[in-house]
Amino acid sequence: MTNTVRATFGGKFGVLMATLGTAVGLGNIWRFPYMCGAHGGGAFLLVFILCVLLLGLPVMITEFFIGRHSQRNVTGAFDVLAPGTRWNLIGYNGVITSFLILGFYTVVSGWTLDYMLQSVLYSFENKTAEEFASEFAVFSSGIVRPLFWTLMVILITQFVIISGVKKGIERSAKILMPLLFVFLLLLAIRSITLSNAGVGFRYLFEPDFGKIDSAAILSAMGQAFFSLSIGMGCLITYSSYFGKNTNMQETAFQVNIISIFVAILAGIMVFPAAFSFGIQPTAGAELVFITLPNVFGQLPWGNLWAFIFYALLAVAAITSVISLHEVVTLYLHEEHHITRKKAANYVSLAVLLLASISSLSLGVLKEYTLFGLTFFNFLDYITAKIMLPVGGMMTCIFVGYRIEKKILKAELTNEGTIPFYFFNTYAFFIKYIAPVAIALILFYEIGLVNLIMKLF
Ligand code: TRP
């Protein structure tokens, strides 16, 4: 590619907001409370925090290294660091994974927009839990409404992407992310002041160590990877826009801490509310689209709270959609020499097609299954449970075994101008600890660990 000057994010604040934009999403606010609910509350929270700090942090720093050092898209980055080798397959895995995640993530993002509008148009009061449940089932299995909102999500994303790295991605993140934190705090305060908040608190913060089994540990690790957007080069892409003076250790640390904080706030918001109304912390889609409307319906100013909640979820989701879209757009733009706008158009069109099929697979296309899963669930399964762990593991192996420590250290210390006190620990982690841990997640999730356990 003819090297025109590459875009970079403006300053420290822009870098942090953009990175938080990708990390904080449906994973933190919708998936975390449900995973936490499924694995015993406080115990899960504890293991999740350990996973974020011990695995998420080093892997994130590693992706930052690859991105900023190469200043390339997700496949080009590997061609720069290891020319003429097949290591760039890690990048291709990333491009495909992004695209496939977009196939279901945009659909769920669309649901948040629909519920946002519903909270303006219809009263949530005087409805039973069953009514909320059946309304959600009818809506999500329908044709026009979900497809319309998926299209809206893609159009908003398209608009931000073609506005450019600085004027689109960075600027939208700088406006939307602070807004998200204000909404989140408001909701958390509302939740804390509910009559039965204590039960929810105890559930979230009192670890029951008996509940920490291998399933909880491995699920917490998976949640950490999904929630931090690691494993497929999303952060390679974003860090390729970091300036040479960006402190990547600090950025990674801040993003990790804030991501944990958001997940805890989401827990604080969801559990006391659920317990206050005698609702169990149930499965993912249910919790956010059925249980919470039920909760909101029973609160004074319920529709206002519902609106704030779904707006928050929409913002979190769309900034993450943008990051996934950018991975594929930048790849096409740099590797296939087409304009950014054209690349974005192709990606949006392809995502629209994929997302439509996955949305319809919850309704009219329900009969067409792959390995026993609807297309929607299939996309979720192969990306989160197989492709992300493989990508994350390979990324660590690549940097751990292929990159000279001197080069790694120079990049991460901005050529020696900032210290990296735990560099050797970090290098040890990515070479030995992280790949093994990720391999365990992978084996566990595709059922190999169970198989091996049975053999002994
Ligand atoms: N981290 C986001 C969330 O929590 C989702 C996401 C965005 C993601 N980009 C990603 C997940 C890349 C895995 C890989 O919702």
JSON list of N, CA and C in Angstrom, two decimals, residues 158-222:
[
{"chain": "A", "resi": 158, "resn": "GLN", "atom": "N", "xyz": [-22.03, 2.61, 10.28]},
{"chain": "A", "resi": 158, "resn": "GLN", "atom": "CA", "xyz": [-21.50, 3.01, 8.98]},
{"chain": "A", "resi": 158, "resn": "GLN", "atom": "C", "xyz": [-21.16, 4.51, 8.99]},
{"chain": "A", "resi": 159, "resn": "PHE", "atom": "N", "xyz": [-22.10, 5.29, 9.54]},
{"chain": "A", "resi": 159, "resn": "PHE", "atom": "CA", "xyz": [-21.90, 6.73, 9.57]},
{"chain": "A", "resi": 159, "resn": "PHE", "atom": "C", "xyz": [-20.64, 7.09, 10.38]},
{"chain": "A", "resi": 160, "resn": "VAL", "atom": "N", "xyz": [-20.51, 6.47, 11.53]},
{"chain": "A", "resi": 160, "resn": "VAL", "atom": "CA", "xyz": [-19.34, 6.77, 12.39]},
{"chain": "A", "resi": 160, "resn": "VAL", "atom": "C", "xyz": [-18.05, 6.32, 11.70]},
{"chain": "A", "resi": 161, "resn": "ILE", "atom": "N", "xyz": [-18.08, 5.13, 11.10]},
{"chain": "A", "resi": 161, "resn": "ILE", "atom": "CA", "xyz": [-16.88, 4.59, 10.47]},
{"chain": "A", "resi": 161, "resn": "ILE", "atom": "C", "xyz": [-16.42, 5.46, 9.30]},
{"chain": "A", "resi": 162, "resn": "ILE", "atom": "N", "xyz": [-17.36, 5.88, 8.44]},
{"chain": "A", "resi": 162, "resn": "ILE", "atom": "CA", "xyz": [-16.89, 6.67, 7.31]},
{"chain": "A", "resi": 162, "resn": "ILE", "atom": "C", "xyz": [-16.56, 8.11, 7.71]},
{"chain": "A", "resi": 163, "resn": "SER", "atom": "N", "xyz": [-16.98, 8.52, 8.91]},
{"chain": "A", "resi": 163, "resn": "SER", "atom": "CA", "xyz": [-16.55, 9.84, 9.38]},
{"chain": "A", "resi": 163, "resn": "SER", "atom": "C", "xyz": [-15.06, 9.82, 9.76]},
{"chain": "A", "resi": 164, "resn": "GLY", "atom": "N", "xyz": [-14.48, 8.64, 9.83]},
{"chain": "A", "resi": 164, "resn": "GLY", "atom": "CA", "xyz": [-13.04, 8.54, 10.05]},
{"chain": "A", "resi": 164, "resn": "GLY", "atom": "C", "xyz": [-12.66, 8.14, 11.46]},
{"chain": "A", "resi": 165, "resn": "VAL", "atom": "N", "xyz": [-11.36, 7.91, 11.62]},
{"chain": "A", "resi": 165, "resn": "VAL", "atom": "CA", "xyz": [-10.85, 7.42, 12.89]},
{"chain": "A", "resi": 165, "resn": "VAL", "atom": "C", "xyz": [-10.98, 8.49, 13.98]},
{"chain": "A", "resi": 166, "resn": "LYS", "atom": "N", "xyz": [-10.57, 9.70, 13.62]},
{"chain": "A", "resi": 166, "resn": "LYS", "atom": "CA", "xyz": [-10.55, 10.76, 14.61]},
{"chain": "A", "resi": 166, "resn": "LYS", "atom": "C", "xyz": [-11.92, 11.42, 14.76]},
{"chain": "A", "resi": 167, "resn": "LYS", "atom": "N", "xyz": [-12.50, 11.77, 13.62]},
{"chain": "A", "resi": 167, "resn": "LYS", "atom": "CA", "xyz": [-13.78, 12.48, 13.67]},
{"chain": "A", "resi": 167, "resn": "LYS", "atom": "C", "xyz": [-14.95, 11.54, 13.93]},
{"chain": "A", "resi": 168, "resn": "GLY", "atom": "N", "xyz": [-14.80, 10.27, 13.62]},
{"chain": "A", "resi": 168, "resn": "GLY", "atom": "CA", "xyz": [-15.89, 9.32, 13.84]},
{"chain": "A", "resi": 168, "resn": "GLY", "atom": "C", "xyz": [-15.71, 8.54, 15.13]},
{"chain": "A", "resi": 169, "resn": "ILE", "atom": "N", "xyz": [-14.73, 7.62, 15.11]},
{"chain": "A", "resi": 169, "resn": "ILE", "atom": "CA", "xyz": [-14.57, 6.69, 16.23]},
{"chain": "A", "resi": 169, "resn": "ILE", "atom": "C", "xyz": [-14.20, 7.43, 17.53]},
{"chain": "A", "resi": 170, "resn": "GLU", "atom": "N", "xyz": [-13.14, 8.26, 17.44]},
{"chain": "A", "resi": 170, "resn": "GLU", "atom": "CA", "xyz": [-12.67, 8.90, 18.66]},
{"chain": "A", "resi": 170, "resn": "GLU", "atom": "C", "xyz": [-13.70, 9.89, 19.20]},
{"chain": "A", "resi": 171, "resn": "ARG", "atom": "N", "xyz": [-14.26, 10.71, 18.28]},
{"chain": "A", "resi": 171, "resn": "ARG", "atom": "CA", "xyz": [-15.20, 11.73, 18.77]},
{"chain": "A", "resi": 171, "resn": "ARG", "atom": "C", "xyz": [-16.45, 11.11, 19.36]},
{"chain": "A", "resi": 172, "resn": "SER", "atom": "N", "xyz": [-17.00, 10.09, 18.69]},
{"chain": "A", "resi": 172, "resn": "SER", "atom": "CA", "xyz": [-18.22, 9.48, 19.24]},
{"chain": "A", "resi": 172, "resn": "SER", "atom": "C", "xyz": [-17.94, 8.86, 20.60]},
{"chain": "A", "resi": 173, "resn": "ALA", "atom": "N", "xyz": [-16.78, 8.23, 20.74]},
{"chain": "A", "resi": 173, "resn": "ALA", "atom": "CA", "xyz": [-16.45, 7.60, 22.03]},
{"chain": "A", "resi": 173, "resn": "ALA", "atom": "C", "xyz": [-16.29, 8.66, 23.12]},
{"chain": "A", "resi": 174, "resn": "LYS", "atom": "N", "xyz": [-15.68, 9.80, 22.76]},
{"chain": "A", "resi": 174, "resn": "LYS", "atom": "CA", "xyz": [-15.45, 10.85, 23.76]},
{"chain": "A", "resi": 174, "resn": "LYS", "atom": "C", "xyz": [-16.77, 11.43, 24.27]},
{"chain": "A", "resi": 175, "resn": "ILE", "atom": "N", "xyz": [-17.81, 11.42, 23.43]},
{"chain": "A", "resi": 175, "resn": "ILE", "atom": "CA", "xyz": [-19.11, 11.93, 23.85]},
{"chain": "A", "resi": 175, "resn": "ILE", "atom": "C", "xyz": [-19.91, 10.83, 24.55]},
{"chain": "A", "resi": 176, "resn": "LEU", "atom": "N", "xyz": [-19.93, 9.63, 23.91]},
{"chain": "A", "resi": 176, "resn": "LEU", "atom": "CA", "xyz": [-20.84, 8.59, 24.39]},
{"chain": "A", "resi": 176, "resn": "LEU", "atom": "C", "xyz": [-20.37, 7.92, 25.68]},
{"chain": "A", "resi": 177, "resn": "MET", "atom": "N", "xyz": [-19.06, 7.70, 25.82]},
{"chain": "A", "resi": 177, "resn": "MET", "atom": "CA", "xyz": [-18.62, 6.93, 26.99]},
{"chain": "A", "resi": 177, "resn": "MET", "atom": "C", "xyz": [-18.87, 7.68, 28.31]},
{"chain": "A", "resi": 178, "resn": "PRO", "atom": "N", "xyz": [-18.54, 8.98, 28.41]},
{"chain": "A", "resi": 178, "resn": "PRO", "atom": "CA", "xyz": [-18.87, 9.67, 29.65]},
{"chain": "A", "resi": 178, "resn": "PRO", "atom": "C", "xyz": [-20.38, 9.64, 29.94]},
{"chain": "A", "resi": 179, "resn": "LEU", "atom": "N", "xyz": [-21.20, 9.76, 28.87]},
{"chain": "A", "resi": 179, "resn": "LEU", "atom": "CA", "xyz": [-22.64, 9.68, 29.03]},
{"chain": "A", "resi": 179, "resn": "LEU", "atom": "C", "xyz": [-23.03, 8.32, 29.63]},
{"chain": "A", "resi": 180, "resn": "LEU", "atom": "N", "xyz": [-22.39, 7.29, 29.11]},
{"chain": "A", "resi": 180, "resn": "LEU", "atom": "CA", "xyz": [-22.66, 5.94, 29.60]},
{"chain": "A", "resi": 180, "resn": "LEU", "atom": "C", "xyz": [-22.37, 5.83, 31.10]},
{"chain": "A", "resi": 181, "resn": "PHE", "atom": "N", "xyz": [-21.26, 6.43, 31.54]},
{"chain": "A", "resi": 181, "resn": "PHE", "atom": "CA", "xyz": [-20.91, 6.32, 32.95]},
{"chain": "A", "resi": 181, "resn": "PHE", "atom": "C", "xyz": [-21.90, 7.07, 33.84]},
{"chain": "A", "resi": 182, "resn": "VAL", "atom": "N", "xyz": [-22.41, 8.20, 33.34]},
{"chain": "A", "resi": 182, "resn": "VAL", "atom": "CA", "xyz": [-23.41, 8.95, 34.11]},
{"chain": "A", "resi": 182, "resn": "VAL", "atom": "C", "xyz": [-24.68, 8.10, 34.25]},
{"chain": "A", "resi": 183, "resn": "PHE", "atom": "N", "xyz": [-25.13, 7.52, 33.16]},
{"chain": "A", "resi": 183, "resn": "PHE", "atom": "CA", "xyz": [-26.33, 6.66, 33.19]},
{"chain": "A", "resi": 183, "resn": "PHE", "atom": "C", "xyz": [-26.14, 5.49, 34.14]},
{"chain": "A", "resi": 184, "resn": "LEU", "atom": "N", "xyz": [-24.97, 4.91, 34.06]},
{"chain": "A", "resi": 184, "resn": "LEU", "atom": "CA", "xyz": [-24.69, 3.73, 34.87]},
{"chain": "A", "resi": 184, "resn": "LEU", "atom": "C", "xyz": [-24.75, 4.08, 36.36]},
{"chain": "A", "resi": 185, "resn": "LEU", "atom": "N", "xyz": [-24.16, 5.20, 36.72]},
{"chain": "A", "resi": 185, "resn": "LEU", "atom": "CA", "xyz": [-24.17, 5.63, 38.12]},
{"chain": "A", "resi": 185, "resn": "LEU", "atom": "C", "xyz": [-25.59, 5.91, 38.60]},
{"chain": "A", "resi": 186, "resn": "LEU", "atom": "N", "xyz": [-26.38, 6.60, 37.75]},
{"chain": "A", "resi": 186, "resn": "LEU", "atom": "CA", "xyz": [-27.77, 6.90, 38.11]},
{"chain": "A", "resi": 186, "resn": "LEU", "atom": "C", "xyz": [-28.53, 5.61, 38.42]},
{"chain": "A", "resi": 187, "resn": "LEU", "atom": "N", "xyz": [-28.37, 4.64, 37.54]},
{"chain": "A", "resi": 187, "resn": "LEU", "atom": "CA", "xyz": [-29.09, 3.38, 37.71]},
{"chain": "A", "resi": 187, "resn": "LEU", "atom": "C", "xyz": [-28.61, 2.61, 38.93]},
{"chain": "A", "resi": 188, "resn": "ALA", "atom": "N", "xyz": [-27.30, 2.65, 39.16]},
{"chain": "A", "resi": 188, "resn": "ALA", "atom": "CA", "xyz": [-26.77, 1.94, 40.32]},
{"chain": "A", "resi": 188, "resn": "ALA", "atom": "C", "xyz": [-27.32, 2.57, 41.61]},
{"chain": "A", "resi": 189, "resn": "ILE", "atom": "N", "xyz": [-27.37, 3.89, 41.64]},
{"chain": "A", "resi": 189, "resn": "ILE", "atom": "CA", "xyz": [-27.90, 4.57, 42.83]},
{"chain": "A", "resi": 189, "resn": "ILE", "atom": "C", "xyz": [-29.37, 4.22, 43.03]},
{"chain": "A", "resi": 190, "resn": "ARG", "atom": "N", "xyz": [-30.12, 4.23, 41.91]},
{"chain": "A", "resi": 190, "resn": "ARG", "atom": "CA", "xyz": [-31.54, 3.88, 41.98]},
{"chain": "A", "resi": 190, "resn": "ARG", "atom": "C", "xyz": [-31.70, 2.47, 42.57]},
{"chain": "A", "resi": 191, "resn": "SER", "atom": "N", "xyz": [-30.85, 1.59, 42.11]},
{"chain": "A", "resi": 191, "resn": "SER", "atom": "CA", "xyz": [-30.95, 0.21, 42.53]},
{"chain": "A", "resi": 191, "resn": "SER", "atom": "C", "xyz": [-30.60, 0.03, 44.01]},
{"chain": "A", "resi": 192, "resn": "ILE", "atom": "N", "xyz": [-29.54, 0.74, 44.45]},
{"chain": "A", "resi": 192, "resn": "ILE", "atom": "CA", "xyz": [-29.10, 0.61, 45.83]},
{"chain": "A", "resi": 192, "resn": "ILE", "atom": "C", "xyz": [-30.18, 1.07, 46.81]},
{"chain": "A", "resi": 193, "resn": "THR", "atom": "N", "xyz": [-30.96, 2.07, 46.37]},
{"chain": "A", "resi": 193, "resn": "THR", "atom": "CA", "xyz": [-31.96, 2.61, 47.28]},
{"chain": "A", "resi": 193, "resn": "THR", "atom": "C", "xyz": [-33.28, 1.82, 47.26]},
{"chain": "A", "resi": 194, "resn": "LEU", "atom": "N", "xyz": [-33.31, 0.70, 46.55]},
{"chain": "A", "resi": 194, "resn": "LEU", "atom": "CA", "xyz": [-34.51, -0.14, 46.59]},
{"chain": "A", "resi": 194, "resn": "LEU", "atom": "C", "xyz": [-34.59, -0.84, 47.94]},
{"chain": "A", "resi": 195, "resn": "SER", "atom": "N", "xyz": [-35.82, -1.20, 48.33]},
{"chain": "A", "resi": 195, "resn": "SER", "atom": "CA", "xyz": [-36.04, -1.71, 49.68]},
{"chain": "A", "resi": 195, "resn": "SER", "atom": "C", "xyz": [-35.19, -2.94, 50.01]},
{"chain": "A", "resi": 196, "resn": "ASN", "atom": "N", "xyz": [-35.08, -3.84, 49.06]},
{"chain": "A", "resi": 196, "resn": "ASN", "atom": "CA", "xyz": [-34.46, -5.13, 49.36]},
{"chain": "A", "resi": 196, "resn": "ASN", "atom": "C", "xyz": [-33.02, -5.25, 48.85]},
{"chain": "A", "resi": 197, "resn": "ALA", "atom": "N", "xyz": [-32.35, -4.10, 48.72]},
{"chain": "A", "resi": 197, "resn": "ALA", "atom": "CA", "xyz": [-31.04, -4.08, 48.08]},
{"chain": "A", "resi": 197, "resn": "ALA", "atom": "C", "xyz": [-30.03, -5.00, 48.77]},
{"chain": "A", "resi": 198, "resn": "GLY", "atom": "N", "xyz": [-30.13, -5.11, 50.10]},
{"chain": "A", "resi": 198, "resn": "GLY", "atom": "CA", "xyz": [-29.17, -5.89, 50.86]},
{"chain": "A", "resi": 198, "resn": "GLY", "atom": "C", "xyz": [-28.98, -7.31, 50.36]},
{"chain": "A", "resi": 199, "resn": "VAL", "atom": "N", "xyz": [-30.08, -7.94, 49.98]},
{"chain": "A", "resi": 199, "resn": "VAL", "atom": "CA", "xyz": [-30.01, -9.32, 49.51]},
{"chain": "A", "resi": 199, "resn": "VAL", "atom": "C", "xyz": [-29.14, -9.41, 48.25]},
{"chain": "A", "resi": 200, "resn": "GLY", "atom": "N", "xyz": [-29.36, -8.47, 47.35]},
{"chain": "A", "resi": 200, "resn": "GLY", "atom": "CA", "xyz": [-28.59, -8.44, 46.11]},
{"chain": "A", "resi": 200, "resn": "GLY", "atom": "C", "xyz": [-27.12, -8.20, 46.36]},
{"chain": "A", "resi": 201, "resn": "PHE", "atom": "N", "xyz": [-26.85, -7.28, 47.29]},
{"chain": "A", "resi": 201, "resn": "PHE", "atom": "CA", "xyz": [-25.47, -6.97, 47.63]},
{"chain": "A", "resi": 201, "resn": "PHE", "atom": "C", "xyz": [-24.75, -8.17, 48.17]},
{"chain": "A", "resi": 202, "resn": "ARG", "atom": "N", "xyz": [-25.43, -8.82, 49.10]},
{"chain": "A", "resi": 202, "resn": "ARG", "atom": "CA", "xyz": [-24.82, -9.99, 49.71]},
{"chain": "A", "resi": 202, "resn": "ARG", "atom": "C", "xyz": [-24.51, -11.04, 48.63]},
{"chain": "A", "resi": 203, "resn": "TYR", "atom": "N", "xyz": [-25.45, -11.18, 47.72]},
{"chain": "A", "resi": 203, "resn": "TYR", "atom": "CA", "xyz": [-25.29, -12.15, 46.64]},
{"chain": "A", "resi": 203, "resn": "TYR", "atom": "C", "xyz": [-24.05, -11.85, 45.81]},
{"chain": "A", "resi": 204, "resn": "LEU", "atom": "N", "xyz": [-23.84, -10.57, 45.53]},
{"chain": "A", "resi": 204, "resn": "LEU", "atom": "CA", "xyz": [-22.73, -10.17, 44.66]},
{"chain": "A", "resi": 204, "resn": "LEU", "atom": "C", "xyz": [-21.38, -10.14, 45.38]},
{"chain": "A", "resi": 205, "resn": "PHE", "atom": "N", "xyz": [-21.39, -9.77, 46.66]},
{"chain": "A", "resi": 205, "resn": "PHE", "atom": "CA", "xyz": [-20.11, -9.53, 47.32]},
{"chain": "A", "resi": 205, "resn": "PHE", "atom": "C", "xyz": [-19.70, -10.58, 48.34]},
{"chain": "A", "resi": 206, "resn": "GLU", "atom": "N", "xyz": [-20.61, -11.48, 48.70]},
{"chain": "A", "resi": 206, "resn": "GLU", "atom": "CA", "xyz": [-20.22, -12.52, 49.65]},
{"chain": "A", "resi": 206, "resn": "GLU", "atom": "C", "xyz": [-19.84, -13.78, 48.90]},
{"chain": "A", "resi": 207, "resn": "PRO", "atom": "N", "xyz": [-18.55, -14.04, 48.75]},
{"chain": "A", "resi": 207, "resn": "PRO", "atom": "CA", "xyz": [-18.17, -15.22, 47.96]},
{"chain": "A", "resi": 207, "resn": "PRO", "atom": "C", "xyz": [-18.48, -16.50, 48.72]},
{"chain": "A", "resi": 208, "resn": "ASP", "atom": "N", "xyz": [-19.15, -17.40, 48.02]},
{"chain": "A", "resi": 208, "resn": "ASP", "atom": "CA", "xyz": [-19.39, -18.72, 48.59]},
{"chain": "A", "resi": 208, "resn": "ASP", "atom": "C", "xyz": [-18.37, -19.64, 47.91]},
{"chain": "A", "resi": 209, "resn": "PHE", "atom": "N", "xyz": [-17.26, -19.91, 48.65]},
{"chain": "A", "resi": 209, "resn": "PHE", "atom": "CA", "xyz": [-16.14, -20.59, 47.99]},
{"chain": "A", "resi": 209, "resn": "PHE", "atom": "C", "xyz": [-16.48, -22.00, 47.51]},
{"chain": "A", "resi": 210, "resn": "GLY", "atom": "N", "xyz": [-17.53, -22.55, 48.08]},
{"chain": "A", "resi": 210, "resn": "GLY", "atom": "CA", "xyz": [-17.98, -23.87, 47.64]},
{"chain": "A", "resi": 210, "resn": "GLY", "atom": "C", "xyz": [-18.43, -23.85, 46.18]},
{"chain": "A", "resi": 211, "resn": "LYS", "atom": "N", "xyz": [-18.78, -22.65, 45.70]},
{"chain": "A", "resi": 211, "resn": "LYS", "atom": "CA", "xyz": [-19.29, -22.54, 44.32]},
{"chain": "A", "resi": 211, "resn": "LYS", "atom": "C", "xyz": [-18.17, -22.41, 43.29]},
{"chain": "A", "resi": 212, "resn": "ILE", "atom": "N", "xyz": [-16.92, -22.25, 43.77]},
{"chain": "A", "resi": 212, "resn": "ILE", "atom": "CA", "xyz": [-15.82, -22.11, 42.81]},
{"chain": "A", "resi": 212, "resn": "ILE", "atom": "C", "xyz": [-15.39, -23.49, 42.33]},
{"chain": "A", "resi": 213, "resn": "ASP", "atom": "N", "xyz": [-16.00, -23.92, 41.25]},
{"chain": "A", "resi": 213, "resn": "ASP", "atom": "CA", "xyz": [-15.57, -25.18, 40.65]},
{"chain": "A", "resi": 213, "resn": "ASP", "atom": "C", "xyz": [-14.90, -24.87, 39.32]},
{"chain": "A", "resi": 214, "resn": "SER", "atom": "N", "xyz": [-14.48, -25.93, 38.62]},
{"chain": "A", "resi": 214, "resn": "SER", "atom": "CA", "xyz": [-13.75, -25.66, 37.38]},
{"chain": "A", "resi": 214, "resn": "SER", "atom": "C", "xyz": [-14.63, -24.94, 36.37]},
{"chain": "A", "resi": 215, "resn": "ALA", "atom": "N", "xyz": [-15.93, -25.24, 36.39]},
{"chain": "A", "resi": 215, "resn": "ALA", "atom": "CA", "xyz": [-16.83, -24.57, 35.45]},
{"chain": "A", "resi": 215, "resn": "ALA", "atom": "C", "xyz": [-16.86, -23.07, 35.70]},
{"chain": "A", "resi": 216, "resn": "ALA", "atom": "N", "xyz": [-16.89, -22.69, 36.99]},
{"chain": "A", "resi": 216, "resn": "ALA", "atom": "CA", "xyz": [-16.94, -21.26, 37.32]},
{"chain": "A", "resi": 216, "resn": "ALA", "atom": "C", "xyz": [-15.64, -20.58, 36.91]},
{"chain": "A", "resi": 217, "resn": "ILE", "atom": "N", "xyz": [-14.51, -21.22, 37.18]},
{"chain": "A", "resi": 217, "resn": "ILE", "atom": "CA", "xyz": [-13.21, -20.62, 36.84]},
{"chain": "A", "resi": 217, "resn": "ILE", "atom": "C", "xyz": [-13.10, -20.43, 35.33]},
{"chain": "A", "resi": 218, "resn": "LEU", "atom": "N", "xyz": [-13.46, -21.47, 34.59]},
{"chain": "A", "resi": 218, "resn": "LEU", "atom": "CA", "xyz": [-13.31, -21.37, 33.14]},
{"chain": "A", "resi": 218, "resn": "LEU", "atom": "C", "xyz": [-14.30, -20.40, 32.53]},
{"chain": "A", "resi": 219, "resn": "SER", "atom": "N", "xyz": [-15.51, -20.35, 33.07]},
{"chain": "A", "resi": 219, "resn": "SER", "atom": "CA", "xyz": [-16.48, -19.37, 32.57]},
{"chain": "A", "resi": 219, "resn": "SER", "atom": "C", "xyz": [-16.02, -17.95, 32.87]},
{"chain": "A", "resi": 220, "resn": "ALA", "atom": "N", "xyz": [-15.42, -17.77, 34.04]},
{"chain": "A", "resi": 220, "resn": "ALA", "atom": "CA", "xyz": [-14.93, -16.43, 34.41]},
{"chain": "A", "resi": 220, "resn": "ALA", "atom": "C", "xyz": [-13.81, -16.01, 33.47]},
{"chain": "A", "resi": 221, "resn": "MET", "atom": "N", "xyz": [-12.96, -16.96, 33.09]},
{"chain": "A", "resi": 221, "resn": "MET", "atom": "CA", "xyz": [-11.90, -16.63, 32.14]},
{"chain": "A", "resi": 221, "resn": "MET", "atom": "C", "xyz": [-12.48, -16.23, 30.79]},
{"chain": "A", "resi": 222, "resn": "GLY", "atom": "N", "xyz": [-13.45, -17.01, 30.33]},
{"chain": "A", "resi": 222, "resn": "GLY", "atom": "CA", "xyz": [-14.10, -16.69, 29.06]},
{"chain": "A", "resi": 222, "resn": "GLY", "atom": "C", "xyz": [-14.75, -15.33, 29.10]}
]
